[in-house]
mmCIF file of C-alpha atoms in Angstrom:
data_model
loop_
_atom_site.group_PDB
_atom_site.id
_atom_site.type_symbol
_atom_site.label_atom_id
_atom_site.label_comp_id
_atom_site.label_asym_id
_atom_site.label_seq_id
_atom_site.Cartn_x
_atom_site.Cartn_y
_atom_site.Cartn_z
ATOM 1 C CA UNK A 1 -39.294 -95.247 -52.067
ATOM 2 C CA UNK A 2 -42.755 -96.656 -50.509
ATOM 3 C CA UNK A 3 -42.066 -100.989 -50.727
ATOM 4 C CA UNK A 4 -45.402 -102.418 -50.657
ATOM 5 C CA UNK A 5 -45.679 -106.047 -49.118
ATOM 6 C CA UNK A 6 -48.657 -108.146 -49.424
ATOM 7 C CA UNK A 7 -49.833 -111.428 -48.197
ATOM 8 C CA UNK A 8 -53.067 -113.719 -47.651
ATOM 9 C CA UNK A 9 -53.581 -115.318 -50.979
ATOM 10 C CA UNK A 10 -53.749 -118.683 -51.818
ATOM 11 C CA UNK A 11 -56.233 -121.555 -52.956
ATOM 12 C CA UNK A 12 -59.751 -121.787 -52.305
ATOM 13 C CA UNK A 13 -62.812 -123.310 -53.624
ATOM 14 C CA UNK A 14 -65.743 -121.535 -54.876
ATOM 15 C CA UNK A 15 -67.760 -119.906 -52.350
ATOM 16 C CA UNK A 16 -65.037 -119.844 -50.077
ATOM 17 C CA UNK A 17 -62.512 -116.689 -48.535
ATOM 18 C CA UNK A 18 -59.779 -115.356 -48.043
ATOM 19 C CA UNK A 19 -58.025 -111.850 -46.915
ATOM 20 C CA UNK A 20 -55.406 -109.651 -48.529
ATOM 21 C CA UNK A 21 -53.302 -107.627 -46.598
ATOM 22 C CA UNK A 22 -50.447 -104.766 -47.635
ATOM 23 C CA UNK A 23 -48.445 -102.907 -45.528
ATOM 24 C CA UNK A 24 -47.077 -99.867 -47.138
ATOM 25 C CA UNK A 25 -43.289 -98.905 -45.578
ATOM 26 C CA UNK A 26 -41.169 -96.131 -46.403
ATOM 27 C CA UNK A 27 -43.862 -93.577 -46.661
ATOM 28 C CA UNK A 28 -43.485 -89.966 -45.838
ATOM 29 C CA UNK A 29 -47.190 -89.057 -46.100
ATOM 30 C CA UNK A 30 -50.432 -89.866 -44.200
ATOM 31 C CA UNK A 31 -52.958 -89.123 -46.867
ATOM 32 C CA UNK A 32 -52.566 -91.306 -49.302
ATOM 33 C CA UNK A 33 -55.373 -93.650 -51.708
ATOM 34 C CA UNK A 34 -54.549 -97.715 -51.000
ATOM 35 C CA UNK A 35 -56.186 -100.602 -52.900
ATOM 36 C CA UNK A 36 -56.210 -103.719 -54.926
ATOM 37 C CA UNK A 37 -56.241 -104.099 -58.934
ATOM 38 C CA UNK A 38 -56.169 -107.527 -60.169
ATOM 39 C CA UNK A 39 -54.334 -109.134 -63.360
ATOM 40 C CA UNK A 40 -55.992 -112.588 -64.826
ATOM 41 C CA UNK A 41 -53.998 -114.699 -67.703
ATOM 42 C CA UNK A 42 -54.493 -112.641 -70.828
ATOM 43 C CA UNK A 43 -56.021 -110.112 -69.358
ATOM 44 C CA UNK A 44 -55.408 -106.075 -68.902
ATOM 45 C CA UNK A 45 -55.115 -105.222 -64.950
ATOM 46 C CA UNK A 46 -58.467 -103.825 -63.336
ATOM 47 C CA UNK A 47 -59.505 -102.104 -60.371
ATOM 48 C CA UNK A 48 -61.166 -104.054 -57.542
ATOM 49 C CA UNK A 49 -61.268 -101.754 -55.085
ATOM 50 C CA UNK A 50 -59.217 -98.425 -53.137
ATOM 51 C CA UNK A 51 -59.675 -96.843 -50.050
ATOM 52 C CA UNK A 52 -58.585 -93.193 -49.216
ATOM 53 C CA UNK A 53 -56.731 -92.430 -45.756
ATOM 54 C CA UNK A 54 -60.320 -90.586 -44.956
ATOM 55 C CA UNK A 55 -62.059 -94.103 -45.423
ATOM 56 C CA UNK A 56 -63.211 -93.264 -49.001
ATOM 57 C CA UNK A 57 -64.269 -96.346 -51.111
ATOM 58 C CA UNK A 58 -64.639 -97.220 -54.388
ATOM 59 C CA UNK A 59 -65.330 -100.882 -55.682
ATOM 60 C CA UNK A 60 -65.815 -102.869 -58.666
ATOM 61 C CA UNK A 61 -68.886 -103.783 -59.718
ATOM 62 C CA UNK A 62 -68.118 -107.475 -60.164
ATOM 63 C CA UNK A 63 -67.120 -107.594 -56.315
ATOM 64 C CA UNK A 64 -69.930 -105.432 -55.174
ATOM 65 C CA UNK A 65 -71.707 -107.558 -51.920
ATOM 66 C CA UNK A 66 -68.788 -110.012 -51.825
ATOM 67 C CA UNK A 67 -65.539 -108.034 -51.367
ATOM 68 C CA UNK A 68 -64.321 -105.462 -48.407
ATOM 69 C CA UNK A 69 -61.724 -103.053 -48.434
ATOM 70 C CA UNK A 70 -61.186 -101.920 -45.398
ATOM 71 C CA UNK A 71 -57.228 -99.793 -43.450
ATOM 72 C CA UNK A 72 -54.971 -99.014 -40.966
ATOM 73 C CA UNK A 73 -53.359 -95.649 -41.506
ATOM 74 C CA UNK A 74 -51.278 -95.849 -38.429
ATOM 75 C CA UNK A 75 -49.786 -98.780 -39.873
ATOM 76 C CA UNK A 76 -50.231 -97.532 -43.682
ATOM 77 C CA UNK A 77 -51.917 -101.311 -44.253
ATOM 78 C CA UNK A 78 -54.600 -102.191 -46.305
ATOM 79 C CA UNK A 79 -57.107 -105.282 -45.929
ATOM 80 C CA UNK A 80 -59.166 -107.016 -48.793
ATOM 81 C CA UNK A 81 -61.552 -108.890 -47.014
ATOM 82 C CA UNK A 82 -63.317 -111.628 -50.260
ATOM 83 C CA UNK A 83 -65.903 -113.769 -49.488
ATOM 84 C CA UNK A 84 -68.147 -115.742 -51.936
ATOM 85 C CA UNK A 85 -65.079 -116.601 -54.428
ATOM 86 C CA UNK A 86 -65.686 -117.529 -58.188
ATOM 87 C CA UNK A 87 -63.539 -119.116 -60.331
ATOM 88 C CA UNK A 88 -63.836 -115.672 -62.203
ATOM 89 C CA UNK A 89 -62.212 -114.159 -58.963
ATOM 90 C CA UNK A 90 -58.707 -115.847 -59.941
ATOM 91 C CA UNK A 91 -56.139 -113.926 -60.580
ATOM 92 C CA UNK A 92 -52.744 -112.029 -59.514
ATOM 93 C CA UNK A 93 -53.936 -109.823 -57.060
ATOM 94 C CA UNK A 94 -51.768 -105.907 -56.633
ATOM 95 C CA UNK A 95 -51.490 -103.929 -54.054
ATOM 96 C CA UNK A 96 -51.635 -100.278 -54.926
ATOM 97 C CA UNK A 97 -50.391 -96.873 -53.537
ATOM 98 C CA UNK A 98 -50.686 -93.409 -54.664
ATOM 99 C CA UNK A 99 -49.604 -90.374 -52.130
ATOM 100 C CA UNK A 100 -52.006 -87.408 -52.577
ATOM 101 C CA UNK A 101 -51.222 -84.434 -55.230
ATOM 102 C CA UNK A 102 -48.737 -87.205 -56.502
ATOM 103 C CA UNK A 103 -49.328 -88.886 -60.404
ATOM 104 C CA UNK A 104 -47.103 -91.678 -59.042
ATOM 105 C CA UNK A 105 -48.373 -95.258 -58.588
ATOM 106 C CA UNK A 106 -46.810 -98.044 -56.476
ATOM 107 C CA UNK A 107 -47.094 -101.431 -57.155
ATOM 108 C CA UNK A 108 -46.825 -104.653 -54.882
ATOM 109 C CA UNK A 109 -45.262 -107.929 -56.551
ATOM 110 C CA UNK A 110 -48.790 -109.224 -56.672
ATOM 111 C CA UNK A 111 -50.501 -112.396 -54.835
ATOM 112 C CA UNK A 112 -51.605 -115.372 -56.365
ATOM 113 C CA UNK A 113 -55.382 -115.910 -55.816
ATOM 114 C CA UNK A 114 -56.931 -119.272 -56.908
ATOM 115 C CA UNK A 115 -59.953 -120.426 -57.293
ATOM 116 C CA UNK A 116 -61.153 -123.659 -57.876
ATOM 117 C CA UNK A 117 -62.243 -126.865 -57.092
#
């Protein structure tokens, strides 16, 4: 089974940044799609943005200009690079992994991202 462990969130005011990173362990395959979704109070989980192992993106439009995605495949790690935080921005952020020709998703605990004042 691929374990997914993130890190980097946290507290921040508005206008600040911070960076997400997941390492991916256990996996079998190098292609693979890697990203972030995110999960506010109340609210139904949404894509931010995912990165294919051929440097493929595709980002939300409410992060477009602000937010990064960037990887490692050697290392099967993913980076979420957020600048110019909003309140709006807080949430449980989730790693996500998906092999290719697989339906299968895989899921990090999620990271707490605040922001506020």
């Amino acid at each position: 089974q691929v374990q997914l462990v993130e890190s980097g969130g946290g507290l921040v005011q508005p206008g600040g940044s911070l960076r997400l990173s997941c390492a991916a362990s256990g996996s079998n395959f190098s292609i693979n799609v890697m990203g972030w979704y995110r999960q506010a109070p109340g609210q139904e989980r949404e894509l931010v943005a995912v990165i294919t192992s051929a440097g493929s993106t595709k980002y939300a439009d409410f992060v477009k200009g602000r937010f990064t995605i960037s990887r490692d495949n050697a290392k099967n790690t993913v980076y979420l690079q957020m600048n110019s935080l909003k309140p709006e921005d807080t949430a449980v952020y989730y790693c996500y992994y998906k092999r290719q020709f697989s339906a299968k998703d895989y899921w990090g605990q999620g990271t707490q991202v605040t922001v506020s004042s």
